[in-house]
Tab-separated table of C-alpha atoms in Angstrom:
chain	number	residue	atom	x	y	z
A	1	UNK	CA	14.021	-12.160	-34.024
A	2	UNK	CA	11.993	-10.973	-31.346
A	3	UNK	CA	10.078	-7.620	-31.693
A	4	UNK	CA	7.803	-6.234	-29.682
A	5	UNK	CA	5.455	-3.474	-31.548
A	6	UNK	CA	3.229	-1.279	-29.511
A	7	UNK	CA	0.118	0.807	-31.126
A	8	UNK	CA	0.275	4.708	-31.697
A	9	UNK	CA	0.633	8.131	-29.725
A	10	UNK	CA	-2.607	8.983	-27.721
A	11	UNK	CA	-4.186	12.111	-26.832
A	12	UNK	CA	-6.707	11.933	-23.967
A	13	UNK	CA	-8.855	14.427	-21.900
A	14	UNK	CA	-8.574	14.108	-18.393
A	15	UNK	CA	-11.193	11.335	-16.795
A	16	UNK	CA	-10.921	9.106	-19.964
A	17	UNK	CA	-9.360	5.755	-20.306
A	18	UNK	CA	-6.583	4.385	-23.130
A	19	UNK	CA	-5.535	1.334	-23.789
A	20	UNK	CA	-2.374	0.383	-25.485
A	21	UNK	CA	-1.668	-2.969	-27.788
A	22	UNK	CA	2.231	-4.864	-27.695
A	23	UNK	CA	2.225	-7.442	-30.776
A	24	UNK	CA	4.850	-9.621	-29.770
A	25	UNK	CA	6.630	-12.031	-32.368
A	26	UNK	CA	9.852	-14.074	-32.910
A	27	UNK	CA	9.455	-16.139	-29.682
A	28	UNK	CA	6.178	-18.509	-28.151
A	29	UNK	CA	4.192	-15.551	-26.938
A	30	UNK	CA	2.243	-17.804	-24.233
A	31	UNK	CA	5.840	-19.134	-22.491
A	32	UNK	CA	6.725	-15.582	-20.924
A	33	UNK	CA	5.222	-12.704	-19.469
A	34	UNK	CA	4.710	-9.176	-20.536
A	35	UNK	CA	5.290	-6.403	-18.077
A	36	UNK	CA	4.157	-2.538	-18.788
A	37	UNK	CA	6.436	0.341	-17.746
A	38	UNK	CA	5.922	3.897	-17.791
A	39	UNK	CA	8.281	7.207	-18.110
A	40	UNK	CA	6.839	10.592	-17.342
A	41	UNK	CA	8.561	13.168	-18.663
A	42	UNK	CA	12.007	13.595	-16.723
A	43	UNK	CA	11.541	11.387	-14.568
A	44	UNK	CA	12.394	7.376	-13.493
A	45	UNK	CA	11.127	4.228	-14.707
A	46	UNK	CA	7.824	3.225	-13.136
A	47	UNK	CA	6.924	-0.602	-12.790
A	48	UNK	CA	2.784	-0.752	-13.504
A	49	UNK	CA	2.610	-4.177	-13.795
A	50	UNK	CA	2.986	-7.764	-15.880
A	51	UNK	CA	0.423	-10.461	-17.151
A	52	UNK	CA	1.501	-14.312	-17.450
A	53	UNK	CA	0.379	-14.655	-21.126
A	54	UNK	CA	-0.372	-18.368	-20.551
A	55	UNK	CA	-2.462	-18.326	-17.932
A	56	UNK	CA	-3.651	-14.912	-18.093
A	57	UNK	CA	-2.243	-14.017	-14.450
A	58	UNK	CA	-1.588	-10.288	-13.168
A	59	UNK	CA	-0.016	-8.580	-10.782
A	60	UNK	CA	-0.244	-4.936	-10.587
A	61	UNK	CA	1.573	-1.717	-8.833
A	62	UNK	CA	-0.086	-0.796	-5.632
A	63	UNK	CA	-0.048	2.677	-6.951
A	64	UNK	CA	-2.016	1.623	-9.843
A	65	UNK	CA	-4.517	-1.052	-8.368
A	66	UNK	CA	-7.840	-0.252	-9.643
A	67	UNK	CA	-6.773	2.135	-12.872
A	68	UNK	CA	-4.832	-0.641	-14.166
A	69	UNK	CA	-6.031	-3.610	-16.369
A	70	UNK	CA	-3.426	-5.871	-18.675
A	71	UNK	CA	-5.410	-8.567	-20.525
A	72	UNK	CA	-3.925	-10.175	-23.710
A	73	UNK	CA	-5.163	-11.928	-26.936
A	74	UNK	CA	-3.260	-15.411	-27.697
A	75	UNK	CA	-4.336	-15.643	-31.167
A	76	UNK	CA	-3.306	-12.175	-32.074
A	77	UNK	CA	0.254	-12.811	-29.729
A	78	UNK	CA	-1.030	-8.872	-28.158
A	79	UNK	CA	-0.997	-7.222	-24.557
A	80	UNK	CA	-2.949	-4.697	-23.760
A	81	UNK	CA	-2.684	-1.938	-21.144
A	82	UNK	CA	-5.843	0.009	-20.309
A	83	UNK	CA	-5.430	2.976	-17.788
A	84	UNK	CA	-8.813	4.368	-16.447
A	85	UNK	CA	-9.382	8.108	-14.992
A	86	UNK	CA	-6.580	9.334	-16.619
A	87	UNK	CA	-5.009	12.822	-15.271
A	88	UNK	CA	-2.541	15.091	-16.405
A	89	UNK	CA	0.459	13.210	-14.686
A	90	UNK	CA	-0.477	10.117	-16.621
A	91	UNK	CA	1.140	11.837	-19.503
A	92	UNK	CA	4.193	9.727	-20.269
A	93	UNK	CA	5.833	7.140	-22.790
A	94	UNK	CA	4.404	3.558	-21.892
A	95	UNK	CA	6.744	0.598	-22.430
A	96	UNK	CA	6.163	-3.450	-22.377
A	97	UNK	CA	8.998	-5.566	-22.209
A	98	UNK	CA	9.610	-8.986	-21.801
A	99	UNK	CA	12.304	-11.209	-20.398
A	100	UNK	CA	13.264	-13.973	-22.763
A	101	UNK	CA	16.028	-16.212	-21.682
A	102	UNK	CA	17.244	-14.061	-18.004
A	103	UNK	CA	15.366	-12.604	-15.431
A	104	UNK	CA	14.875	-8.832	-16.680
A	105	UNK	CA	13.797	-7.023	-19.294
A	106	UNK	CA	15.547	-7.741	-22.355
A	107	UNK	CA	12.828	-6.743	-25.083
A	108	UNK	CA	11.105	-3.668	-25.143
A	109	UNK	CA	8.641	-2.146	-27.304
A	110	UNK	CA	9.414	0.827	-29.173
A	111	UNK	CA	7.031	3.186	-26.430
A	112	UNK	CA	3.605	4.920	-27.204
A	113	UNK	CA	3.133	8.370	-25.983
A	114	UNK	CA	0.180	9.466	-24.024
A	115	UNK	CA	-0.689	12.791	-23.531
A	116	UNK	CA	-3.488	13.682	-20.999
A	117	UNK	CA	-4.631	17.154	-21.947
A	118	UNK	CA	-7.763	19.132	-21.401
B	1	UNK	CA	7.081	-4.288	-1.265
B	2	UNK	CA	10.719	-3.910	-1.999
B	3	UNK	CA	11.907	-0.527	-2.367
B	4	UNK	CA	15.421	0.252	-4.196
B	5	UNK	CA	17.573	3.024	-3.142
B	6	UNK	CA	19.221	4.428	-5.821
B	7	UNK	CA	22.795	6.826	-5.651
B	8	UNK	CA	24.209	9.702	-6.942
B	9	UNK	CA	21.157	10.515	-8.805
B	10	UNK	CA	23.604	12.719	-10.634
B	11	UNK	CA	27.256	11.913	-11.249
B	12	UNK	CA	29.707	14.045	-13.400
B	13	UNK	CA	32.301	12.368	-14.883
B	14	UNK	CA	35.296	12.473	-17.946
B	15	UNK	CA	36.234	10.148	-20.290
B	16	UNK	CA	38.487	7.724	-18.779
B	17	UNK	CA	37.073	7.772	-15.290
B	18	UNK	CA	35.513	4.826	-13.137
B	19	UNK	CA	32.308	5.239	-12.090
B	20	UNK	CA	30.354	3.798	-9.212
B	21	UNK	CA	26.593	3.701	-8.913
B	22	UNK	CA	25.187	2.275	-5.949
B	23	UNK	CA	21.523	0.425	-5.354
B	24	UNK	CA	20.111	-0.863	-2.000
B	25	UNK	CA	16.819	-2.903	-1.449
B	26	UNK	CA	14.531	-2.378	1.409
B	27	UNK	CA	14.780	-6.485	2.122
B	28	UNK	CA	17.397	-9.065	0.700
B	29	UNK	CA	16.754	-9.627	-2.745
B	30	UNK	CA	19.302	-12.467	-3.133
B	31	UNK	CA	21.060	-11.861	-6.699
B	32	UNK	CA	17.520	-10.508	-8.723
B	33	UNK	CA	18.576	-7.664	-9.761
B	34	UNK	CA	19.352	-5.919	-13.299
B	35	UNK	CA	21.152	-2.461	-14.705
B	36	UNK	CA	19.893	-0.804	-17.651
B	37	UNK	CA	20.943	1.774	-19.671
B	38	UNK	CA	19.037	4.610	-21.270
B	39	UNK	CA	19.833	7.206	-23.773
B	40	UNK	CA	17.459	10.182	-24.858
B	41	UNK	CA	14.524	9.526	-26.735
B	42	UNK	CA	15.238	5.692	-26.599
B	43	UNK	CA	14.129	2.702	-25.005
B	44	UNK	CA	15.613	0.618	-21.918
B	45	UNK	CA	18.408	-1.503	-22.610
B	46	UNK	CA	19.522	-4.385	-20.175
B	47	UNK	CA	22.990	-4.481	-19.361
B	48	UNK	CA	23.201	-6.907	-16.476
B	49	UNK	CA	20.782	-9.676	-15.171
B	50	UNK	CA	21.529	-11.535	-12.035
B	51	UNK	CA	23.332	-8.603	-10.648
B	52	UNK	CA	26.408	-9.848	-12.490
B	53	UNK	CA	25.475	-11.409	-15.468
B	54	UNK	CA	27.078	-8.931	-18.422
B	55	UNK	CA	24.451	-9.313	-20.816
B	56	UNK	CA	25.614	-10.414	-24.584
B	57	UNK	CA	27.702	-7.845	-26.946
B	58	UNK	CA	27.505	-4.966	-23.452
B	59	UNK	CA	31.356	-4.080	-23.450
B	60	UNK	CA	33.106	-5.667	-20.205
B	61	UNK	CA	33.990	-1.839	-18.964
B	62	UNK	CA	30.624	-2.749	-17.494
B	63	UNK	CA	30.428	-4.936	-14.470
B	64	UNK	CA	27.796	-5.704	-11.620
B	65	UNK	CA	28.612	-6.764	-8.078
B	66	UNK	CA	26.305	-7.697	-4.667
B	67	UNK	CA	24.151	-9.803	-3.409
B	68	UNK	CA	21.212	-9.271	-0.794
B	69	UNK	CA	20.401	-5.954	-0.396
B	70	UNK	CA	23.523	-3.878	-1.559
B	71	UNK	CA	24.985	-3.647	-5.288
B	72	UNK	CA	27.063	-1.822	-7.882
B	73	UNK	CA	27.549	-0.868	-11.365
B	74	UNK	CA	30.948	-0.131	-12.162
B	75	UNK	CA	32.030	1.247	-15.567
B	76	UNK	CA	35.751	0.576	-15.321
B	77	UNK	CA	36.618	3.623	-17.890
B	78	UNK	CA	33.964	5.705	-19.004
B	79	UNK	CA	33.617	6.150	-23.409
B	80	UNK	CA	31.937	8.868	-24.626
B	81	UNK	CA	28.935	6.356	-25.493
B	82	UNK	CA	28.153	5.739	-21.454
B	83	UNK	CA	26.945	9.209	-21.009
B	84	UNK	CA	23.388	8.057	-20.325
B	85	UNK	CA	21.102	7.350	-17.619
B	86	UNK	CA	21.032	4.038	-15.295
B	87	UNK	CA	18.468	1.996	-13.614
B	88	UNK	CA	18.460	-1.139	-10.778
B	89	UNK	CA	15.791	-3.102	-10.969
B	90	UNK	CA	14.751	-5.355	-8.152
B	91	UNK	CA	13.454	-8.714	-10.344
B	92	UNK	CA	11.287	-10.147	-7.533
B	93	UNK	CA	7.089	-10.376	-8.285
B	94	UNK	CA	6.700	-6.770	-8.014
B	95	UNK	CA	9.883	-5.550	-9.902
B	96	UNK	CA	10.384	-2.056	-9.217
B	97	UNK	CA	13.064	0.348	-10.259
B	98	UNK	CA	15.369	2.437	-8.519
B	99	UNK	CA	15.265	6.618	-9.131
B	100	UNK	CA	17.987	6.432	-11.904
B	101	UNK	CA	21.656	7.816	-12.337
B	102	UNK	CA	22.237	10.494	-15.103
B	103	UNK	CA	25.989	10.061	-15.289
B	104	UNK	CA	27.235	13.169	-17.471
B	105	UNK	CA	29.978	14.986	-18.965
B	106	UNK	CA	32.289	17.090	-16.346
């Protein structure tokens, strides 16, 4: 079955960088892409962007271009998601999800909390 | 980019009603778009792709309608289970969401 299993919590000072890991299995990780979402607190769902894993392809959010880097490992079947200059309103649950089969996201990792804290 | 319009943000409802949430793109978006549903503390889940497509074991109370830039999410008699937020997603290369619908209890 497919899973998708993202790394830990984070706790991060304001200015540093994370980067979260997706280890997807249960499906041929280089046929589909991953995307990353984010959820503050509260609030909506927030597109940051998706990586082809074949060809290593990205697009990003315009509100993120140039924090935002999604690379992946195709002997490991990972995707990672490194933010840069993080601030306090980083703080939120990051997602990745894939779409196997239909056009939106019907896998989703279980979320990894970041915390941007002084 | 396309932009989705999400509404109500908030909807109160009973057990038994139909609901109505609305989503409208900025451009014409053909049929690529999907509803999710999303309970506290959990992740995403899809409910319809293709803006009508009921997505496999969802219960059929739940249908999607439109095309181009205007669509719906009916559920045809809310359950207890449905109080929950809901999402549009626009599926095109940048696929962003709408503001979200937290339909609760009256």
């Amino acid at each position: 079955q497919v899973q998708l299993v993202q790394s830990g919590a984070e706790v991060k000072k304001p200015g540093a960088s994370v980067k979260v890991s997706c280890k997807a299995s249960g499906y041929t990780f280089s046929h589909y892409a991953m995307h990353w979402v984010r959820q503050a607190p509260g609030q909506s769902l927030e597109w940051m962007g998706w990586i082809n894993a074949g060809t290593g392809n990205t697009e990003y959010s315009q509100r993120f271009q140039g924090r935002v880097t999604i690379s992946r490992d195709t002997s490991t079947s990972t995707t990672y998601m490194e933010l840069s200059n993080l601030r306090s309103d980083d703080t939120a649950i990051y997602y990745c999800t894939s779409s196997i089969g239909v056009s939106a996201s019907n896998y989703w990792g279980q979320g990894t909390l970041v915390t941007v804290s002084s | 980019d396309i932009q989705l319009t999400q509404s109500p943000s908030f909807l109160s409802a009973s057990v038994g009603d139909r609901v109505t949430i609305t989503c409208r793109a900025s451009q014409g978006i053909n049929n690529y778009l999907g509803w999710y549903q999303q309970k506290p503390g959990k992740a995403p889940k899809l409910l319809i792709d293709g803006a009508s497509s009921l997505q496999s074991g969802v219960p059929p109370r739940f249908s999607g309608s439109g095309s181009g830039t205007e669509f719906t999410l009916t559920i045809s008699s809310l359950q207890p289970e449905d109080f929950a937020a809901y999402y549009c997603q626009q599926l095109t290369t940048h696929p962003y969401f709408g503001g979200g619908t937290t339909v609760e209890l009256k």
